[in-house]
Amino acid sequence: MRILILSDIHSNLEALEACLAAAPSYDKVVNLGDVVGYGASPNEVIERVRGLGDFFVRGNHDKAVCGLSDLQDFNPVAGIAALWTRERLSPENLEWLRSLPPGPATLEGVEDVQFVHGSPIDEDEYLVSLHDAMQPLMIASASLTFFGHTHLQGSFSA
């Protein structure tokens, strides 16, 4: 199975379309969260990603926009973007965000792999350095964890 992994789209429809156009063929789409936040097209992005598949884990921006978490840990720009997005989302899309599951999540037919937004321990935790990643990944229930949230490409292994 070929899996296209998306993460941290942040309501940027143009970037999403560019990524999809450049992606090789795939059988399934997995979305690691933060569908909304910052960008100007939250409803359009939600509708587009929902049309791509049904495997999602929620991100911290998804939670904040729909009111499942407060904006206390957000920087001022992220907080303003979350409030702006909340005001513009359709009621259906707001409810869809509320229904997104937390990670870790597993995909049927893909053994020993889990998908999270932040870390296997805390969906909002940033894994930026090896030090950050060691404990969460060493106690993870799967051998391989895909995560977004950091906005940095990279990997950790042990």
Tab-separated table of N, CA and C in Angstrom:
chain	number	residue	atom	x	y	z
A	1	MET	N	0.841	-1.175	0.000
A	1	MET	CA	0.000	0.000	0.000
A	1	MET	C	0.890	1.244	0.000
A	2	ARG	N	0.599	2.172	-0.899
A	2	ARG	CA	1.325	3.446	-0.971
A	2	ARG	C	0.495	4.509	-0.251
A	3	ILE	N	1.118	5.119	0.766
A	3	ILE	CA	0.414	6.077	1.615
A	3	ILE	C	0.982	7.467	1.396
A	4	LEU	N	0.108	8.411	1.116
A	4	LEU	CA	0.483	9.826	1.052
A	4	LEU	C	0.208	10.416	2.422
A	5	ILE	N	1.234	10.945	3.062
A	5	ILE	CA	1.085	11.530	4.388
A	5	ILE	C	1.086	13.048	4.246
A	6	LEU	N	0.018	13.656	4.752
A	6	LEU	CA	-0.120	15.106	4.775
A	6	LEU	C	-0.113	15.576	6.218
A	7	SER	N	0.405	16.771	6.441
A	7	SER	CA	0.392	17.336	7.786
A	7	SER	C	0.537	18.837	7.702
A	8	ASP	N	-0.072	19.511	8.659
A	8	ASP	CA	0.117	20.952	8.845
A	8	ASP	C	-0.189	21.757	7.590
A	9	ILE	N	-1.338	21.508	7.027
A	9	ILE	CA	-1.783	22.247	5.844
A	9	ILE	C	-2.133	23.685	6.219
A	10	HIS	N	-2.671	23.860	7.391
A	10	HIS	CA	-2.975	25.193	7.940
A	10	HIS	C	-3.792	26.065	6.987
A	11	SER	N	-4.840	25.500	6.416
A	11	SER	CA	-5.799	26.247	5.573
A	11	SER	C	-5.186	26.842	4.313
A	12	ASN	N	-4.062	26.312	3.865
A	12	ASN	CA	-3.380	26.834	2.684
A	12	ASN	C	-3.739	25.959	1.483
A	13	LEU	N	-4.810	26.319	0.812
A	13	LEU	CA	-5.319	25.528	-0.305
A	13	LEU	C	-4.312	25.450	-1.447
A	14	GLU	N	-3.662	26.538	-1.760
A	14	GLU	CA	-2.708	26.556	-2.874
A	14	GLU	C	-1.535	25.610	-2.613
A	15	ALA	N	-1.029	25.609	-1.385
A	15	ALA	CA	0.074	24.702	-1.049
A	15	ALA	C	-0.389	23.246	-1.078
A	16	LEU	N	-1.589	22.993	-0.585
A	16	LEU	CA	-2.133	21.636	-0.629
A	16	LEU	C	-2.237	21.143	-2.065
A	17	GLU	N	-2.789	21.963	-2.941
A	17	GLU	CA	-2.932	21.562	-4.346
A	17	GLU	C	-1.573	21.337	-4.993
A	18	ALA	N	-0.585	22.156	-4.662
A	18	ALA	CA	0.763	21.971	-5.211
A	18	ALA	C	1.367	20.650	-4.730
A	19	CYS	N	1.167	20.321	-3.460
A	19	CYS	CA	1.680	19.048	-2.930
A	19	CYS	C	0.998	17.867	-3.596
A	20	LEU	N	-0.306	17.964	-3.763
A	20	LEU	CA	-1.033	16.862	-4.406
A	20	LEU	C	-0.605	16.690	-5.859
A	21	ALA	N	-0.358	17.792	-6.539
A	21	ALA	CA	0.072	17.715	-7.937
A	21	ALA	C	1.455	17.088	-8.066
A	22	ALA	N	2.312	17.297	-7.068
A	22	ALA	CA	3.675	16.777	-7.116
A	22	ALA	C	3.796	15.368	-6.544
A	23	ALA	N	2.780	14.898	-5.848
A	23	ALA	CA	2.856	13.601	-5.175
A	23	ALA	C	2.819	12.461	-6.182
A	24	PRO	N	3.589	11.408	-5.923
A	24	PRO	CA	3.471	10.209	-6.753
A	24	PRO	C	2.125	9.535	-6.480
A	25	SER	N	1.799	8.518	-7.231
A	25	SER	CA	0.520	7.847	-7.037
A	25	SER	C	0.463	7.234	-5.635
A	26	TYR	N	-0.735	7.154	-5.090
A	26	TYR	CA	-0.921	6.643	-3.734
A	26	TYR	C	-2.252	5.906	-3.663
A	27	ASP	N	-2.348	5.046	-2.635
A	27	ASP	CA	-3.563	4.273	-2.412
A	27	ASP	C	-4.413	4.849	-1.282
A	28	LYS	N	-3.767	5.506	-0.340
A	28	LYS	CA	-4.441	6.001	0.857
A	28	LYS	C	-3.789	7.307	1.283
A	29	VAL	N	-4.596	8.206	1.837
A	29	VAL	CA	-4.079	9.462	2.387
A	29	VAL	C	-4.231	9.421	3.897
A	30	VAL	N	-3.162	9.771	4.592
A	30	VAL	CA	-3.168	9.910	6.049
A	30	VAL	C	-2.867	11.367	6.344
A	31	ASN	N	-3.681	11.967	7.205
A	31	ASN	CA	-3.496	13.374	7.554
A	31	ASN	C	-3.131	13.461	9.032
A	32	LEU	N	-1.982	14.067	9.323
A	32	LEU	CA	-1.454	14.130	10.680
A	32	LEU	C	-1.864	15.388	11.443
A	33	GLY	N	-2.875	16.089	10.992
A	33	GLY	CA	-3.422	17.189	11.787
A	33	GLY	C	-3.011	18.570	11.338
A	34	ASP	N	-3.624	19.543	11.995
A	34	ASP	CA	-3.507	20.956	11.656
A	34	ASP	C	-3.970	21.223	10.226
A	35	VAL	N	-5.165	20.750	9.955
A	35	VAL	CA	-5.813	21.031	8.679
A	35	VAL	C	-6.051	22.528	8.556
A	36	VAL	N	-6.377	23.185	9.673
A	36	VAL	CA	-6.687	24.618	9.671
A	36	VAL	C	-5.658	25.412	10.460
A	37	GLY	N	-5.767	26.724	10.340
A	37	GLY	CA	-4.893	27.654	11.048
A	37	GLY	C	-4.041	28.431	10.070
A	38	TYR	N	-3.925	29.703	10.276
A	38	TYR	CA	-3.093	30.627	9.497
A	38	TYR	C	-3.662	30.980	8.116
A	39	GLY	N	-3.883	30.028	7.254
A	39	GLY	CA	-4.241	30.305	5.866
A	39	GLY	C	-5.656	30.823	5.685
A	40	ALA	N	-5.934	31.282	4.469
A	40	ALA	CA	-7.178	31.997	4.171
A	40	ALA	C	-8.310	31.115	3.660
A	41	SER	N	-8.103	29.799	3.566
A	41	SER	CA	-9.123	28.942	2.940
A	41	SER	C	-9.510	27.756	3.818
A	42	PRO	N	-9.949	27.984	5.038
A	42	PRO	CA	-10.221	26.837	5.920
A	42	PRO	C	-11.351	25.936	5.437
A	43	ASN	N	-12.453	26.497	4.981
A	43	ASN	CA	-13.562	25.650	4.518
A	43	ASN	C	-13.177	24.867	3.275
A	44	GLU	N	-12.508	25.510	2.359
A	44	GLU	CA	-12.098	24.854	1.114
A	44	GLU	C	-11.094	23.730	1.387
A	45	VAL	N	-10.162	23.967	2.307
A	45	VAL	CA	-9.173	22.938	2.628
A	45	VAL	C	-9.847	21.743	3.306
A	46	ILE	N	-10.740	22.009	4.247
A	46	ILE	CA	-11.437	20.903	4.906
A	46	ILE	C	-12.193	20.076	3.879
A	47	GLU	N	-12.917	20.726	3.005
A	47	GLU	CA	-13.671	19.987	1.999
A	47	GLU	C	-12.748	19.192	1.076
A	48	ARG	N	-11.618	19.776	0.732
A	48	ARG	CA	-10.667	19.082	-0.162
A	48	ARG	C	-10.065	17.853	0.510
A	49	VAL	N	-9.604	17.999	1.758
A	49	VAL	CA	-8.964	16.857	2.418
A	49	VAL	C	-9.980	15.772	2.775
A	50	ARG	N	-11.191	16.158	3.081
A	50	ARG	CA	-12.222	15.156	3.356
A	50	ARG	C	-12.513	14.338	2.092
A	51	GLY	N	-12.387	14.966	0.943
A	51	GLY	CA	-12.579	14.251	-0.310
A	51	GLY	C	-11.447	13.297	-0.648
A	52	LEU	N	-10.303	13.490	0.000
A	52	LEU	CA	-9.143	12.629	-0.259
A	52	LEU	C	-9.169	11.339	0.544
A	53	GLY	N	-9.887	11.333	1.648
A	53	GLY	CA	-9.913	10.136	2.484
A	53	GLY	C	-10.471	10.428	3.852
A	54	ASP	N	-10.386	9.414	4.708
A	54	ASP	CA	-11.024	9.519	6.011
A	54	ASP	C	-10.099	9.220	7.179
A	55	PHE	N	-8.791	9.227	6.954
A	55	PHE	CA	-7.864	8.928	8.044
A	55	PHE	C	-7.203	10.216	8.519
A	56	PHE	N	-7.599	10.657	9.706
A	56	PHE	CA	-7.098	11.907	10.271
A	56	PHE	C	-6.759	11.717	11.737
A	57	VAL	N	-5.765	12.439	12.205
A	57	VAL	CA	-5.593	12.697	13.629
A	57	VAL	C	-5.634	14.213	13.781
A	58	ARG	N	-6.131	14.666	14.918
A	58	ARG	CA	-6.288	16.105	15.089
A	58	ARG	C	-4.973	16.758	15.496
A	59	GLY	N	-4.868	18.020	15.125
A	59	GLY	CA	-3.721	18.814	15.508
A	59	GLY	C	-4.117	19.874	16.519
A	60	ASN	N	-3.123	20.551	17.065
A	60	ASN	CA	-3.399	21.571	18.080
A	60	ASN	C	-4.181	22.749	17.505
A	61	HIS	N	-3.960	23.101	16.254
A	61	HIS	CA	-4.744	24.186	15.651
A	61	HIS	C	-6.180	23.739	15.405
A	62	ASP	N	-6.370	22.491	15.011
A	62	ASP	CA	-7.718	21.953	14.836
A	62	ASP	C	-8.488	22.040	16.151
A	63	LYS	N	-7.830	21.633	17.253
A	63	LYS	CA	-8.461	21.671	18.573
A	63	LYS	C	-8.783	23.102	19.009
A	64	ALA	N	-7.856	24.018	18.790
A	64	ALA	CA	-8.067	25.395	19.235
A	64	ALA	C	-9.165	26.083	18.430
A	65	VAL	N	-9.174	25.876	17.131
A	65	VAL	CA	-10.171	26.529	16.280
A	65	VAL	C	-11.580	26.102	16.671
A	66	CYS	N	-11.773	24.822	16.993
A	66	CYS	CA	-13.132	24.351	17.298
A	66	CYS	C	-13.472	24.446	18.773
A	67	GLY	N	-12.568	24.995	19.582
A	67	GLY	CA	-12.869	25.238	20.986
A	67	GLY	C	-12.584	24.084	21.926
A	68	LEU	N	-11.916	23.020	21.467
A	68	LEU	CA	-11.568	21.916	22.358
A	68	LEU	C	-10.377	22.232	23.253
A	69	SER	N	-9.629	23.259	22.916
A	69	SER	CA	-8.539	23.729	23.771
A	69	SER	C	-8.518	25.250	23.700
A	70	ASP	N	-7.897	25.841	24.688
A	70	ASP	CA	-7.836	27.306	24.674
A	70	ASP	C	-6.602	27.761	23.909
A	71	LEU	N	-6.433	29.045	23.839
A	71	LEU	CA	-5.335	29.617	23.051
A	71	LEU	C	-4.147	30.013	23.921
A	72	GLN	N	-4.134	29.583	25.159
A	72	GLN	CA	-3.108	29.984	26.119
A	72	GLN	C	-1.687	29.662	25.655
A	73	ASP	N	-1.499	28.514	25.034
A	73	ASP	CA	-0.154	28.105	24.608
A	73	ASP	C	0.199	28.563	23.195
A	74	PHE	N	-0.682	29.318	22.567
A	74	PHE	CA	-0.439	29.796	21.212
A	74	PHE	C	0.277	31.134	21.245
A	75	ASN	N	1.151	31.358	20.268
A	75	ASN	CA	1.736	32.685	20.138
A	75	ASN	C	0.634	33.626	19.639
A	76	PRO	N	0.818	34.938	19.750
A	76	PRO	CA	-0.261	35.866	19.380
A	76	PRO	C	-0.752	35.721	17.938
A	77	VAL	N	0.132	35.495	17.004
A	77	VAL	CA	-0.272	35.363	15.603
A	77	VAL	C	-1.122	34.105	15.420
A	78	ALA	N	-0.698	32.993	16.012
A	78	ALA	CA	-1.465	31.751	15.908
A	78	ALA	C	-2.833	31.898	16.566
A	79	GLY	N	-2.886	32.584	17.695
A	79	GLY	CA	-4.156	32.795	18.380
A	79	GLY	C	-5.124	33.619	17.563
A	80	ILE	N	-4.642	34.698	16.973
A	80	ILE	CA	-5.497	35.537	16.128
A	80	ILE	C	-5.974	34.745	14.915
A	81	ALA	N	-5.085	33.954	14.323
A	81	ALA	CA	-5.463	33.130	13.171
A	81	ALA	C	-6.531	32.108	13.555
A	82	ALA	N	-6.414	31.521	14.747
A	82	ALA	CA	-7.407	30.544	15.193
A	82	ALA	C	-8.770	31.199	15.369
A	83	LEU	N	-8.807	32.372	15.964
A	83	LEU	CA	-10.078	33.085	16.145
A	83	LEU	C	-10.681	33.497	14.803
A	84	TRP	N	-9.841	33.979	13.905
A	84	TRP	CA	-10.302	34.364	12.560
A	84	TRP	C	-10.908	33.161	11.847
A	85	THR	N	-10.213	32.022	11.934
A	85	THR	CA	-10.682	30.801	11.280
A	85	THR	C	-12.007	30.344	11.881
A	86	ARG	N	-12.092	30.362	13.200
A	86	ARG	CA	-13.322	29.934	13.883
A	86	ARG	C	-14.539	30.716	13.394
A	87	GLU	N	-14.363	32.007	13.179
A	87	GLU	CA	-15.465	32.860	12.732
A	87	GLU	C	-15.899	32.558	11.304
A	88	ARG	N	-15.041	31.978	10.516
A	88	ARG	CA	-15.331	31.759	9.103
A	88	ARG	C	-15.747	30.331	8.752
A	89	LEU	N	-15.528	29.403	9.653
A	89	LEU	CA	-15.875	28.018	9.346
A	89	LEU	C	-17.382	27.815	9.318
A	90	SER	N	-17.821	26.981	8.397
A	90	SER	CA	-19.227	26.597	8.381
A	90	SER	C	-19.507	25.764	9.630
A	91	PRO	N	-20.748	25.741	10.089
A	91	PRO	CA	-21.078	24.906	11.254
A	91	PRO	C	-20.714	23.434	11.040
A	92	GLU	N	-20.901	22.935	9.827
A	92	GLU	CA	-20.560	21.537	9.533
A	92	GLU	C	-19.061	21.294	9.666
A	93	ASN	N	-18.256	22.208	9.155
A	93	ASN	CA	-16.808	22.030	9.230
A	93	ASN	C	-16.290	22.211	10.653
A	94	LEU	N	-16.906	23.083	11.411
A	94	LEU	CA	-16.541	23.249	12.813
A	94	LEU	C	-16.823	21.958	13.584
A	95	GLU	N	-17.973	21.371	13.335
A	95	GLU	CA	-18.324	20.105	13.995
A	95	GLU	C	-17.399	18.983	13.532
A	96	TRP	N	-17.029	18.973	12.256
A	96	TRP	CA	-16.105	17.953	11.760
A	96	TRP	C	-14.765	18.050	12.488
A	97	LEU	N	-14.267	19.272	12.688
A	97	LEU	CA	-13.011	19.440	13.435
A	97	LEU	C	-13.148	18.883	14.845
A	98	ARG	N	-14.282	19.155	15.487
A	98	ARG	CA	-14.505	18.650	16.851
A	98	ARG	C	-14.479	17.125	16.894
A	99	SER	N	-14.831	16.487	15.803
A	99	SER	CA	-14.928	15.029	15.786
A	99	SER	C	-13.601	14.333	15.456
A	100	LEU	N	-12.575	15.093	15.097
A	100	LEU	CA	-11.304	14.454	14.741
A	100	LEU	C	-10.726	13.720	15.947
A	101	PRO	N	-10.193	12.519	15.732
A	101	PRO	CA	-9.653	11.751	16.849
A	101	PRO	C	-8.237	12.197	17.207
A	102	PRO	N	-7.869	12.038	18.465
A	102	PRO	CA	-6.478	12.287	18.841
A	102	PRO	C	-5.603	11.130	18.370
A	103	GLY	N	-4.326	11.376	18.262
A	103	GLY	CA	-3.395	10.290	18.009
A	103	GLY	C	-2.957	9.710	19.337
A	104	PRO	N	-2.258	8.617	19.348
A	104	PRO	CA	-1.842	7.859	18.177
A	104	PRO	C	-2.995	7.066	17.561
A	105	ALA	N	-2.899	6.907	16.262
A	105	ALA	CA	-3.885	6.135	15.513
A	105	ALA	C	-3.136	5.130	14.657
A	106	THR	N	-3.792	4.023	14.395
A	106	THR	CA	-3.196	3.003	13.536
A	106	THR	C	-4.090	2.788	12.328
A	107	LEU	N	-3.479	2.362	11.264
A	107	LEU	CA	-4.171	2.142	10.006
A	107	LEU	C	-4.275	0.641	9.755
A	108	GLU	N	-5.481	0.179	9.540
A	108	GLU	CA	-5.696	-1.243	9.290
A	108	GLU	C	-4.870	-1.688	8.080
A	109	GLY	N	-4.176	-2.778	8.248
A	109	GLY	CA	-3.361	-3.326	7.174
A	109	GLY	C	-1.929	-2.807	7.165
A	110	VAL	N	-1.624	-1.874	8.029
A	110	VAL	CA	-0.269	-1.329	8.139
A	110	VAL	C	0.222	-1.670	9.543
A	111	GLU	N	1.030	-2.700	9.625
A	111	GLU	CA	1.431	-3.245	10.917
A	111	GLU	C	2.560	-2.451	11.565
A	112	ASP	N	2.482	-2.322	12.891
A	112	ASP	CA	3.547	-1.758	13.724
A	112	ASP	C	3.901	-0.313	13.363
A	113	VAL	N	2.903	0.438	12.888
A	113	VAL	CA	3.073	1.844	12.522
A	113	VAL	C	1.963	2.639	13.199
A	114	GLN	N	2.327	3.797	13.729
A	114	GLN	CA	1.311	4.669	14.304
A	114	GLN	C	1.475	6.082	13.754
A	115	PHE	N	0.387	6.830	13.842
A	115	PHE	CA	0.327	8.183	13.303
A	115	PHE	C	-0.126	9.126	14.413
A	116	VAL	N	0.608	10.221	14.590
A	116	VAL	CA	0.308	11.203	15.635
A	116	VAL	C	0.510	12.601	15.071
A	117	HIS	N	0.021	13.587	15.794
A	117	HIS	CA	0.327	14.961	15.412
A	117	HIS	C	1.629	15.402	16.079
A	118	GLY	N	1.674	15.368	17.395
A	118	GLY	CA	2.855	15.810	18.130
A	118	GLY	C	3.766	14.664	18.504
A	119	SER	N	3.368	13.898	19.515
A	119	SER	CA	4.147	12.733	19.923
A	119	SER	C	3.186	11.639	20.363
A	120	PRO	N	3.677	10.415	20.528
A	120	PRO	CA	2.803	9.335	20.982
A	120	PRO	C	2.267	9.554	22.402
A	121	ILE	N	2.954	10.376	23.182
A	121	ILE	CA	2.543	10.637	24.567
A	121	ILE	C	1.578	11.813	24.657
A	122	ASP	N	1.858	12.857	23.906
A	122	ASP	CA	1.084	14.101	24.003
A	122	ASP	C	0.911	14.661	22.598
A	123	GLU	N	-0.334	14.729	22.147
A	123	GLU	CA	-0.600	15.148	20.769
A	123	GLU	C	-0.129	16.563	20.463
A	124	ASP	N	0.132	17.359	21.495
A	124	ASP	CA	0.580	18.740	21.292
A	124	ASP	C	2.081	18.935	21.519
A	125	GLU	N	2.794	17.877	21.875
A	125	GLU	CA	4.215	17.977	22.174
A	125	GLU	C	5.033	18.119	20.896
A	126	TYR	N	6.037	18.986	20.943
A	126	TYR	CA	6.950	19.152	19.813
A	126	TYR	C	8.123	18.199	19.962
A	127	LEU	N	8.423	17.460	18.899
A	127	LEU	CA	9.618	16.624	18.833
A	127	LEU	C	10.565	17.264	17.831
A	128	VAL	N	11.462	18.077	18.346
A	128	VAL	CA	12.354	18.837	17.477
A	128	VAL	C	13.771	18.280	17.526
A	129	SER	N	14.190	17.820	18.685
A	129	SER	CA	15.547	17.300	18.839
A	129	SER	C	15.496	15.833	19.232
A	130	LEU	N	16.624	15.173	19.138
A	130	LEU	CA	16.716	13.783	19.565
A	130	LEU	C	16.342	13.664	21.041
A	131	HIS	N	16.752	14.622	21.836
A	131	HIS	CA	16.405	14.629	23.258
A	131	HIS	C	14.892	14.647	23.445
A	132	ASP	N	14.196	15.472	22.675
A	132	ASP	CA	12.732	15.542	22.760
A	132	ASP	C	12.089	14.207	22.385
A	133	ALA	N	12.661	13.550	21.392
A	133	ALA	CA	12.027	12.379	20.793
A	133	ALA	C	12.302	11.073	21.530
A	134	MET	N	13.379	10.985	22.264
A	134	MET	CA	13.795	9.697	22.828
A	134	MET	C	12.723	9.042	23.696
A	135	GLN	N	12.267	9.690	24.745
A	135	GLN	CA	11.304	9.047	25.643
A	135	GLN	C	9.999	8.697	24.926
A	136	PRO	N	9.361	9.641	24.227
A	136	PRO	CA	8.093	9.276	23.583
A	136	PRO	C	8.229	8.138	22.578
A	137	LEU	N	9.299	8.121	21.824
A	137	LEU	CA	9.431	7.095	20.801
A	137	LEU	C	9.910	5.754	21.368
A	138	MET	N	10.664	5.787	22.460
A	138	MET	CA	11.126	4.537	23.064
A	138	MET	C	9.990	3.787	23.761
A	139	ILE	N	8.998	4.507	24.261
A	139	ILE	CA	7.881	3.831	24.925
A	139	ILE	C	6.679	3.652	24.000
A	140	ALA	N	6.827	4.080	22.756
A	140	ALA	CA	5.725	3.966	21.798
A	140	ALA	C	5.367	2.505	21.572
A	141	SER	N	4.112	2.278	21.265
A	141	SER	CA	3.627	0.918	21.050
A	141	SER	C	3.956	0.378	19.658
A	142	ALA	N	4.472	1.227	18.785
A	142	ALA	CA	4.798	0.816	17.418
A	142	ALA	C	6.276	1.068	17.137
A	143	SER	N	6.800	0.333	16.183
A	143	SER	CA	8.209	0.515	15.807
A	143	SER	C	8.439	1.770	14.986
A	144	LEU	N	7.406	2.225	14.289
A	144	LEU	CA	7.523	3.392	13.420
A	144	LEU	C	6.395	4.362	13.731
A	145	THR	N	6.753	5.620	13.948
A	145	THR	CA	5.769	6.662	14.231
A	145	THR	C	5.953	7.792	13.240
A	146	PHE	N	4.876	8.170	12.576
A	146	PHE	CA	4.881	9.351	11.715
A	146	PHE	C	4.239	10.485	12.492
A	147	PHE	N	4.914	11.648	12.499
A	147	PHE	CA	4.382	12.802	13.208
A	147	PHE	C	4.641	14.073	12.424
A	148	GLY	N	3.817	15.049	12.638
A	148	GLY	CA	3.969	16.361	12.008
A	148	GLY	C	4.298	17.382	13.073
A	149	HIS	N	3.553	18.459	13.115
A	149	HIS	CA	3.565	19.456	14.173
A	149	HIS	C	4.804	20.349	14.199
A	150	THR	N	5.990	19.829	13.944
A	150	THR	CA	7.203	20.627	14.106
A	150	THR	C	7.460	21.556	12.926
A	151	HIS	N	6.878	21.269	11.773
A	151	HIS	CA	7.111	22.000	10.524
A	151	HIS	C	8.541	21.829	10.036
A	152	LEU	N	9.229	20.823	10.553
A	152	LEU	CA	10.600	20.515	10.138
A	152	LEU	C	10.635	19.091	9.610
A	153	GLN	N	11.291	18.913	8.462
A	153	GLN	CA	11.463	17.550	7.959
A	153	GLN	C	12.616	16.909	8.697
A	154	GLY	N	12.483	15.639	8.955
A	154	GLY	CA	13.564	14.927	9.620
A	154	GLY	C	13.075	13.607	10.153
A	155	SER	N	13.977	12.888	10.810
A	155	SER	CA	13.609	11.606	11.400
A	155	SER	C	14.500	11.332	12.591
A	156	PHE	N	14.034	10.449	13.438
A	156	PHE	CA	14.785	9.971	14.586
A	156	PHE	C	14.759	8.463	14.531
A	157	SER	N	15.852	7.821	14.914
A	157	SER	CA	15.875	6.366	14.974
A	157	SER	C	16.751	5.922	16.127
A	158	ALA	N	16.447	4.738	16.605
A	158	ALA	CA	17.246	4.151	17.687
A	158	ALA	C	17.369	2.657	17.422
